[in-house]
PDB file of C-alpha atoms in Angstrom:
ATOM      1  CA  GLY A   5     -30.896 -49.827   3.875  1.00 59.00           C
ATOM      2  CA  ALA A   6     -32.229 -52.255   6.906  1.00 62.00           C
ATOM      3  CA  VAL A   7     -36.422 -52.616   5.880  1.00 87.00           C
ATOM      4  CA  VAL A   8     -38.799 -53.655   8.091  1.00 92.00           C
ATOM      5  CA  SER A   9     -42.160 -54.177   6.593  1.00 93.00           C
ATOM      6  CA  GLN A  10     -45.240 -53.924   8.536  1.00 95.00           C
ATOM      7  CA  HIS A  11     -48.646 -55.674   8.207  1.00 95.00           C
ATOM      8  CA  PRO A  12     -51.921 -54.301   8.628  1.00 96.00           C
ATOM      9  CA  SER A  13     -50.556 -50.455   8.374  1.00 94.00           C
ATOM     10  CA  ARG A  14     -54.512 -50.310   9.968  1.00 95.00           C
ATOM     11  CA  VAL A  15     -57.019 -53.085  11.080  1.00 96.00           C
ATOM     12  CA  ILE A  16     -60.465 -52.597  12.567  1.00 96.00           C
ATOM     13  CA  CYS A  17     -62.540 -55.201  14.291  1.00 94.00           C
ATOM     14  CA  LYS A  18     -64.912 -56.576  15.920  1.00 95.00           C
ATOM     15  CA  SER A  19     -64.917 -57.000  19.938  1.00 96.00           C
ATOM     16  CA  GLY A  20     -63.574 -61.029  20.414  1.00 96.00           C
ATOM     17  CA  THR A  21     -61.927 -61.429  17.614  1.00 95.00           C
ATOM     18  CA  SER A  22     -58.325 -62.110  17.013  1.00 96.00           C
ATOM     19  CA  VAL A  23     -56.131 -59.624  15.249  1.00 97.00           C
ATOM     20  CA  LYS A  24     -52.395 -61.185  13.141  1.00 97.00           C
ATOM     21  CA  ILE A  25     -49.816 -58.460  13.021  1.00 97.00           C
ATOM     22  CA  GLU A  26     -47.357 -59.907  11.129  1.00 97.00           C
ATOM     23  CA  CYS A  27     -43.884 -58.022  10.663  1.00 95.00           C
ATOM     24  CA  ARG A  28     -40.931 -59.258   8.185  1.00 94.00           C
ATOM     25  CA  SER A  29     -37.237 -58.093   7.648  1.00 92.00           C
ATOM     26  CA  LEU A  30     -36.608 -57.659   4.025  1.00 90.00           C
ATOM     27  CA  ASP A  31     -33.836 -57.704   3.300  1.00 84.00           C
ATOM     28  CA  PHE A  32     -31.811 -59.353   6.036  1.00 84.00           C
ATOM     29  CA  GLN A  33     -31.933 -62.295   8.776  1.00 86.00           C
ATOM     30  CA  ALA A  34     -33.546 -61.080  11.813  1.00 86.00           C
ATOM     31  CA  THR A  35     -32.308 -63.406  14.596  1.00 84.00           C
ATOM     32  CA  THR A  36     -34.385 -60.649  17.756  1.00 87.00           C
ATOM     33  CA  MET A  37     -37.384 -59.077  16.954  1.00 91.00           C
ATOM     34  CA  PHE A  38     -39.367 -56.242  19.834  1.00 92.00           C
ATOM     35  CA  TRP A  39     -42.679 -55.536  19.865  1.00 95.00           C
ATOM     36  CA  TYR A  40     -44.126 -52.289  21.235  1.00 94.00           C
ATOM     37  CA  ARG A  41     -47.351 -50.625  22.078  1.00 95.00           C
ATOM     38  CA  GLN A  42     -47.688 -47.425  22.248  1.00 91.00           C
ATOM     39  CA  PHE A  43     -50.517 -45.262  23.150  1.00 85.00           C
ATOM     40  CA  PRO A  44     -52.098 -41.542  22.291  1.00 81.00           C
ATOM     41  CA  LYS A  45     -48.786 -39.076  22.752  1.00 77.00           C
ATOM     42  CA  GLN A  46     -47.123 -41.454  25.177  1.00 81.00           C
ATOM     43  CA  SER A  47     -44.044 -43.115  24.700  1.00 85.00           C
ATOM     44  CA  LEU A  48     -42.702 -47.126  23.043  1.00 88.00           C
ATOM     45  CA  MET A  49     -43.728 -49.035  25.872  1.00 91.00           C
ATOM     46  CA  LEU A  50     -41.464 -52.831  24.818  1.00 90.00           C
ATOM     47  CA  MET A  51     -44.465 -56.033  25.546  1.00 94.00           C
ATOM     48  CA  ALA A  52     -42.157 -59.354  24.308  1.00 92.00           C
ATOM     49  CA  THR A  53     -38.789 -59.562  22.672  1.00 89.00           C
ATOM     50  CA  SER A  54     -39.006 -62.793  20.585  1.00 88.00           C
ATOM     51  CA  ASN A  55     -36.108 -64.503  19.656  1.00 85.00           C
ATOM     52  CA  GLU A  56     -35.884 -66.981  16.626  1.00 82.00           C
ATOM     53  CA  GLY A  57     -36.870 -70.688  17.444  1.00 81.00           C
ATOM     54  CA  SER A  58     -37.533 -70.242  21.166  1.00 83.00           C
ATOM     55  CA  LYS A  59     -40.160 -68.537  23.191  1.00 87.00           C
ATOM     56  CA  ALA A  60     -40.591 -64.777  23.639  1.00 91.00           C
ATOM     57  CA  THR A  61     -39.903 -62.936  26.491  1.00 90.00           C
ATOM     58  CA  TYR A  62     -42.911 -60.367  28.310  1.00 93.00           C
ATOM     59  CA  GLU A  63     -42.639 -57.991  30.044  1.00 91.00           C
ATOM     60  CA  GLN A  64     -43.336 -57.631  33.234  1.00 91.00           C
ATOM     61  CA  GLY A  65     -47.879 -56.924  33.508  1.00 93.00           C
ATOM     62  CA  VAL A  66     -47.566 -57.778  29.422  1.00 95.00           C
ATOM     63  CA  GLU A  67     -50.580 -61.388  29.616  1.00 94.00           C
ATOM     64  CA  LYS A  68     -49.039 -63.843  26.971  1.00 93.00           C
ATOM     65  CA  ASP A  69     -51.766 -65.131  26.478  1.00 94.00           C
ATOM     66  CA  LYS A  70     -53.530 -62.261  25.123  1.00 96.00           C
ATOM     67  CA  PHE A  71     -50.333 -61.514  23.004  1.00 97.00           C
ATOM     68  CA  LEU A  72     -49.524 -63.796  20.920  1.00 96.00           C
ATOM     69  CA  ILE A  73     -45.782 -64.117  20.127  1.00 95.00           C
ATOM     70  CA  ASN A  74     -44.017 -66.744  17.501  1.00 91.00           C
ATOM     71  CA  HIS A  75     -40.993 -65.762  15.525  1.00 88.00           C
ATOM     72  CA  ALA A  76     -40.962 -69.253  13.224  1.00 82.00           C
ATOM     73  CA  SER A  77     -38.123 -67.582  10.849  1.00 89.00           C
ATOM     74  CA  LEU A  78     -35.338 -65.019  10.550  1.00 89.00           C
ATOM     75  CA  THR A  79     -37.716 -62.665   8.365  1.00 92.00           C
ATOM     76  CA  LEU A  80     -40.187 -62.797  10.024  1.00 93.00           C
ATOM     77  CA  SER A  81     -42.000 -62.300  13.996  1.00 94.00           C
ATOM     78  CA  THR A  82     -46.272 -61.890  14.111  1.00 95.00           C
ATOM     79  CA  LEU A  83     -47.880 -60.774  17.029  1.00 97.00           C
ATOM     80  CA  THR A  84     -51.250 -62.089  17.528  1.00 97.00           C
ATOM     81  CA  VAL A  85     -54.174 -60.074  19.694  1.00 97.00           C
ATOM     82  CA  THR A  86     -56.385 -62.529  21.284  1.00 96.00           C
ATOM     83  CA  SER A  87     -60.154 -61.840  21.873  1.00 95.00           C
ATOM     84  CA  ALA A  88     -59.174 -58.276  21.630  1.00 95.00           C
ATOM     85  CA  HIS A  89     -61.124 -55.965  23.332  1.00 95.00           C
ATOM     86  CA  PRO A  90     -62.222 -51.845  23.383  1.00 95.00           C
ATOM     87  CA  GLU A  91     -58.375 -51.449  25.956  1.00 94.00           C
ATOM     88  CA  ASP A  92     -56.373 -53.352  23.585  1.00 95.00           C
ATOM     89  CA  SER A  93     -57.138 -50.878  20.920  1.00 95.00           C
ATOM     90  CA  SER A  94     -53.533 -49.180  20.489  1.00 95.00           C
ATOM     91  CA  PHE A  95     -50.665 -48.431  17.337  1.00 94.00           C
ATOM     92  CA  TYR A  96     -47.717 -51.560  17.869  1.00 96.00           C
ATOM     93  CA  ILE A  97     -44.725 -51.153  16.811  1.00 94.00           C
ATOM     94  CA  CYS A  98     -42.179 -53.943  15.396  1.00 94.00           C
ATOM     95  CA  SER A  99     -38.227 -54.293  15.567  1.00 92.00           C
ATOM     96  CA  ALA A 100     -35.559 -56.432  14.076  1.00 90.00           C
ATOM     97  CA  ARG A 101     -31.942 -56.622  14.097  1.00 85.00           C
ATOM     98  CA  THR A 102     -29.541 -58.709  12.705  1.00 78.00           C
ATOM     99  CA  THR A 103     -27.742 -59.896  15.754  1.00 68.00           C
ATOM    100  CA  ASP A 104     -27.398 -59.744  19.539  1.00 58.00           C
ATOM    101  CA  SER A 105     -24.635 -56.308  19.694  1.00 64.00           C
ATOM    102  CA  PHE A 106     -25.912 -52.816  19.739  1.00 61.00           C
ATOM    103  CA  ASN A 107     -23.891 -51.916  17.381  1.00 63.00           C
ATOM    104  CA  GLN A 108     -26.494 -53.433  14.622  1.00 65.00           C
ATOM    105  CA  PRO A 109     -29.270 -51.339  15.979  1.00 72.00           C
ATOM    106  CA  GLN A 110     -32.998 -52.098  15.922  1.00 82.00           C
ATOM    107  CA  HIS A 111     -34.664 -51.140  12.679  1.00 87.00           C
ATOM    108  CA  PHE A 112     -38.099 -50.483  13.736  1.00 90.00           C
ATOM    109  CA  GLY A 113     -41.943 -50.668  11.191  1.00 92.00           C
ATOM    110  CA  ASP A 114     -44.438 -47.978   9.895  1.00 91.00           C
ATOM    111  CA  GLY A 115     -47.022 -49.669  13.029  1.00 92.00           C
ATOM    112  CA  THR A 116     -49.856 -51.327  13.269  1.00 95.00           C
ATOM    113  CA  ARG A 117     -52.968 -48.763  13.891  1.00 94.00           C
ATOM    114  CA  LEU A 118     -55.142 -51.030  15.709  1.00 96.00           C
ATOM    115  CA  SER A 119     -58.888 -50.114  16.801  1.00 96.00           C
ATOM    116  CA  ILE A 120     -61.304 -52.541  18.420  1.00 95.00           C
ATOM    117  CA  LEU A 121     -64.780 -51.501  18.278  1.00 94.00           C
TER     118      LEU A 121
ATOM    119  CA  ALA B  27     -33.592 -49.644  37.267  1.00 69.00           C
ATOM    120  CA  GLN B  28     -32.461 -48.101  33.993  1.00 75.00           C
ATOM    121  CA  SER B  29     -35.379 -45.459  33.315  1.00 86.00           C
ATOM    122  CA  VAL B  30     -35.142 -42.480  30.851  1.00 93.00           C
ATOM    123  CA  THR B  31     -36.125 -38.475  31.374  1.00 94.00           C
ATOM    124  CA  GLN B  32     -37.406 -36.268  29.073  1.00 96.00           C
ATOM    125  CA  PRO B  33     -38.814 -33.420  31.509  1.00 95.00           C
ATOM    126  CA  ASP B  34     -40.038 -31.486  27.323  1.00 95.00           C
ATOM    127  CA  ILE B  35     -43.900 -32.733  26.074  1.00 94.00           C
ATOM    128  CA  HIS B  36     -43.691 -29.918  23.791  1.00 96.00           C
ATOM    129  CA  ILE B  37     -41.200 -27.269  22.099  1.00 97.00           C
ATOM    130  CA  THR B  38     -42.510 -24.930  19.613  1.00 97.00           C
ATOM    131  CA  VAL B  39     -39.793 -23.443  17.600  1.00 97.00           C
ATOM    132  CA  SER B  40     -39.429 -20.880  15.036  1.00 97.00           C
ATOM    133  CA  GLU B  41     -37.533 -22.543  11.562  1.00 97.00           C
ATOM    134  CA  GLY B  42     -33.909 -21.269  11.393  1.00 97.00           C
ATOM    135  CA  ALA B  43     -33.632 -21.416  15.298  1.00 97.00           C
ATOM    136  CA  SER B  44     -31.438 -23.558  16.659  1.00 97.00           C
ATOM    137  CA  LEU B  45     -32.955 -26.640  19.043  1.00 97.00           C
ATOM    138  CA  GLU B  46     -31.660 -28.185  22.212  1.00 98.00           C
ATOM    139  CA  LEU B  47     -34.142 -31.425  23.481  1.00 98.00           C
ATOM    140  CA  ARG B  48     -33.076 -32.598  26.895  1.00 98.00           C
ATOM    141  CA  CYS B  49     -32.608 -36.116  28.568  1.00 97.00           C
ATOM    142  CA  ASN B  50     -31.117 -37.957  30.936  1.00 96.00           C
ATOM    143  CA  TYR B  51     -30.777 -41.276  31.964  1.00 93.00           C
ATOM    144  CA  SER B  52     -30.614 -43.784  34.486  1.00 89.00           C
ATOM    145  CA  TYR B  53     -28.184 -46.816  34.198  1.00 81.00           C
ATOM    146  CA  GLY B  54     -25.886 -48.836  36.727  1.00 72.00           C
ATOM    147  CA  ALA B  55     -23.398 -49.425  33.943  1.00 75.00           C
ATOM    148  CA  THR B  56     -21.798 -47.984  30.892  1.00 74.00           C
ATOM    149  CA  PRO B  57     -25.339 -46.532  28.920  1.00 82.00           C
ATOM    150  CA  TYR B  58     -25.963 -47.037  25.195  1.00 87.00           C
ATOM    151  CA  LEU B  59     -27.759 -43.938  23.942  1.00 91.00           C
ATOM    152  CA  PHE B  60     -29.916 -43.103  21.274  1.00 93.00           C
ATOM    153  CA  TRP B  61     -31.928 -40.567  19.758  1.00 96.00           C
ATOM    154  CA  TYR B  62     -35.665 -41.600  16.978  1.00 95.00           C
ATOM    155  CA  VAL B  63     -37.629 -39.436  15.650  1.00 95.00           C
ATOM    156  CA  GLN B  64     -41.232 -40.610  14.278  1.00 92.00           C
ATOM    157  CA  SER B  65     -43.292 -39.127  12.570  1.00 88.00           C
ATOM    158  CA  PRO B  66     -47.551 -39.236  12.704  1.00 82.00           C
ATOM    159  CA  GLY B  67     -48.916 -42.757  12.368  1.00 77.00           C
ATOM    160  CA  GLN B  68     -44.897 -43.917  11.491  1.00 80.00           C
ATOM    161  CA  GLY B  69     -42.278 -46.051  13.001  1.00 82.00           C
ATOM    162  CA  LEU B  70     -39.150 -44.705  14.266  1.00 89.00           C
ATOM    163  CA  GLN B  71     -35.448 -43.540  12.720  1.00 91.00           C
ATOM    164  CA  LEU B  72     -33.263 -43.984  14.061  1.00 91.00           C
ATOM    165  CA  LEU B  73     -31.096 -40.348  14.604  1.00 95.00           C
ATOM    166  CA  LEU B  74     -28.243 -41.240  16.540  1.00 94.00           C
ATOM    167  CA  LYS B  75     -26.628 -42.856  19.118  1.00 91.00           C
ATOM    168  CA  TYR B  76     -23.513 -43.495  21.139  1.00 91.00           C
ATOM    169  CA  PHE B  77     -21.724 -46.589  22.426  1.00 85.00           C
ATOM    170  CA  SER B  78     -18.139 -45.379  23.561  1.00 84.00           C
ATOM    171  CA  GLY B  79     -15.635 -43.083  22.567  1.00 88.00           C
ATOM    172  CA  ASP B  80     -16.136 -39.104  21.026  1.00 91.00           C
ATOM    173  CA  THR B  81     -18.175 -37.489  23.771  1.00 93.00           C
ATOM    174  CA  LEU B  82     -19.649 -35.087  20.501  1.00 96.00           C
ATOM    175  CA  VAL B  83     -21.680 -37.697  18.535  1.00 96.00           C
ATOM    176  CA  GLN B  84     -23.108 -36.403  15.089  1.00 97.00           C
ATOM    177  CA  GLY B  85     -26.171 -37.917  13.709  1.00 96.00           C
ATOM    178  CA  ILE B  86     -28.398 -37.847   9.808  1.00 95.00           C
ATOM    179  CA  LYS B  87     -30.120 -34.371   8.982  1.00 94.00           C
ATOM    180  CA  GLY B  88     -27.937 -32.337  10.770  1.00 96.00           C
ATOM    181  CA  PHE B  89     -28.609 -33.188  14.042  1.00 97.00           C
ATOM    182  CA  GLU B  90     -26.189 -33.718  17.220  1.00 98.00           C
ATOM    183  CA  ALA B  91     -25.598 -35.579  20.745  1.00 98.00           C
ATOM    184  CA  GLU B  92     -23.359 -34.933  23.441  1.00 97.00           C
ATOM    185  CA  PHE B  93     -23.083 -37.503  26.585  1.00 95.00           C
ATOM    186  CA  LYS B  94     -22.307 -35.974  29.300  1.00 94.00           C
ATOM    187  CA  ARG B  95     -21.633 -38.397  31.940  1.00 91.00           C
ATOM    188  CA  SER B  96     -21.513 -36.527  35.136  1.00 92.00           C
ATOM    189  CA  GLN B  97     -24.844 -34.727  33.934  1.00 94.00           C
ATOM    190  CA  SER B  98     -26.316 -38.309  33.101  1.00 93.00           C
ATOM    191  CA  SER B  99     -28.049 -35.878  29.752  1.00 95.00           C
ATOM    192  CA  PHE B 100     -28.133 -36.765  26.380  1.00 97.00           C
ATOM    193  CA  ASN B 101     -29.338 -33.781  24.613  1.00 98.00           C
ATOM    194  CA  LEU B 102     -30.302 -33.659  20.875  1.00 98.00           C
ATOM    195  CA  ARG B 103     -29.312 -30.841  19.375  1.00 98.00           C
ATOM    196  CA  LYS B 104     -29.353 -28.849  16.802  1.00 98.00           C
ATOM    197  CA  PRO B 105     -28.008 -25.454  14.867  1.00 97.00           C
ATOM    198  CA  SER B 106     -30.514 -24.008  12.688  1.00 97.00           C
ATOM    199  CA  VAL B 107     -34.159 -26.232  12.475  1.00 97.00           C
ATOM    200  CA  HIS B 108     -36.103 -26.905   9.200  1.00 96.00           C
ATOM    201  CA  TRP B 109     -39.941 -27.339   9.016  1.00 95.00           C
ATOM    202  CA  SER B 110     -39.635 -30.543   8.705  1.00 94.00           C
ATOM    203  CA  ASP B 111     -37.997 -31.508  11.871  1.00 96.00           C
ATOM    204  CA  ALA B 112     -41.390 -30.856  12.918  1.00 96.00           C
ATOM    205  CA  ALA B 113     -42.100 -34.833  14.882  1.00 96.00           C
ATOM    206  CA  GLU B 114     -41.566 -36.555  17.752  1.00 94.00           C
ATOM    207  CA  TYR B 115     -38.040 -37.123  19.072  1.00 97.00           C
ATOM    208  CA  PHE B 116     -37.084 -39.899  21.758  1.00 95.00           C
ATOM    209  CA  CYS B 117     -34.217 -40.738  23.799  1.00 96.00           C
ATOM    210  CA  ALA B 118     -33.642 -44.341  23.887  1.00 93.00           C
ATOM    211  CA  VAL B 119     -30.903 -46.052  26.277  1.00 90.00           C
ATOM    212  CA  GLY B 120     -30.339 -49.912  25.756  1.00 85.00           C
ATOM    213  CA  ALA B 121     -29.374 -52.680  28.137  1.00 73.00           C
ATOM    214  CA  GLY B 122     -30.829 -55.732  28.702  1.00 64.00           C
ATOM    215  CA  ARG B 123     -28.709 -59.497  28.406  1.00 63.00           C
ATOM    216  CA  GLY B 124     -29.707 -62.807  27.786  1.00 60.00           C
ATOM    217  CA  SER B 125     -32.790 -63.518  25.689  1.00 55.00           C
ATOM    218  CA  THR B 126     -33.434 -59.612  25.864  1.00 60.00           C
ATOM    219  CA  LEU B 127     -30.038 -58.180  24.896  1.00 63.00           C
ATOM    220  CA  GLY B 128     -31.034 -55.083  22.805  1.00 70.00           C
ATOM    221  CA  ARG B 129     -33.683 -54.125  24.209  1.00 79.00           C
ATOM    222  CA  LEU B 130     -34.201 -50.814  24.388  1.00 85.00           C
ATOM    223  CA  TYR B 131     -35.260 -47.813  26.703  1.00 87.00           C
ATOM    224  CA  PHE B 132     -38.012 -45.053  25.349  1.00 91.00           C
ATOM    225  CA  GLY B 133     -39.221 -41.219  26.924  1.00 93.00           C
ATOM    226  CA  ARG B 134     -41.425 -40.412  27.064  1.00 92.00           C
ATOM    227  CA  GLY B 135     -40.965 -38.304  24.006  1.00 94.00           C
ATOM    228  CA  THR B 136     -40.893 -34.416  23.251  1.00 96.00           C
ATOM    229  CA  GLN B 137     -43.623 -33.486  20.350  1.00 95.00           C
ATOM    230  CA  LEU B 138     -41.361 -30.365  18.238  1.00 97.00           C
ATOM    231  CA  THR B 139     -43.130 -27.687  16.785  1.00 97.00           C
ATOM    232  CA  VAL B 140     -42.152 -25.893  13.978  1.00 97.00           C
ATOM    233  CA  TRP B 141     -42.997 -21.561  13.518  1.00 94.00           C
ATOM    234  CA  PRO B 142     -42.362 -20.639   9.729  1.00 88.00           C
TER     235      PRO B 142
END
């Protein structure tokens, strides 16, 4: 079945550094990728919708300059957390879909646990 | 605005017992509804989905869900729970248009604990 690979699975870094998370669709072309953030014991909150070759659409309250999203190809989207601080520590999950139709479900990566010291 | 409510934060059942996880949604149009399962530290796996047609949908791992428009509900059920079913379960409604088509709105999740 369709597989989405997310890398790294876990990252620990110092405050002030930038962290890049990759999301790859391994066996299909992902026209759209989504980035979610999940706090402990809470639901997934959509951060942004990323369409290949165009600018990402951010949800209200998500800082565009803080969370840089690039979707340069049909198989790769990246989320860069710039100048990360402890409050950015969270579980980040990406998902990908092949078409705009809900008949094609989203396929989720296994997530990235980000810890900022 | 669309929203999803999962009123039960944590449910505990004995292995072999039946299970029902509740989900209510708010959406102005015909909803696309989903149930996902998440194991600790993992991404989400789709259990089942409802788009149209038969209001009782079958999913993987023996799960089923029933769409009730009059109650705005999409409850997940399983007749006999296995210890491996212990996980977090999320209900979601699909919405969005244009550049955000395909976005999912998730409920807060229900943590399922299974006693042996």
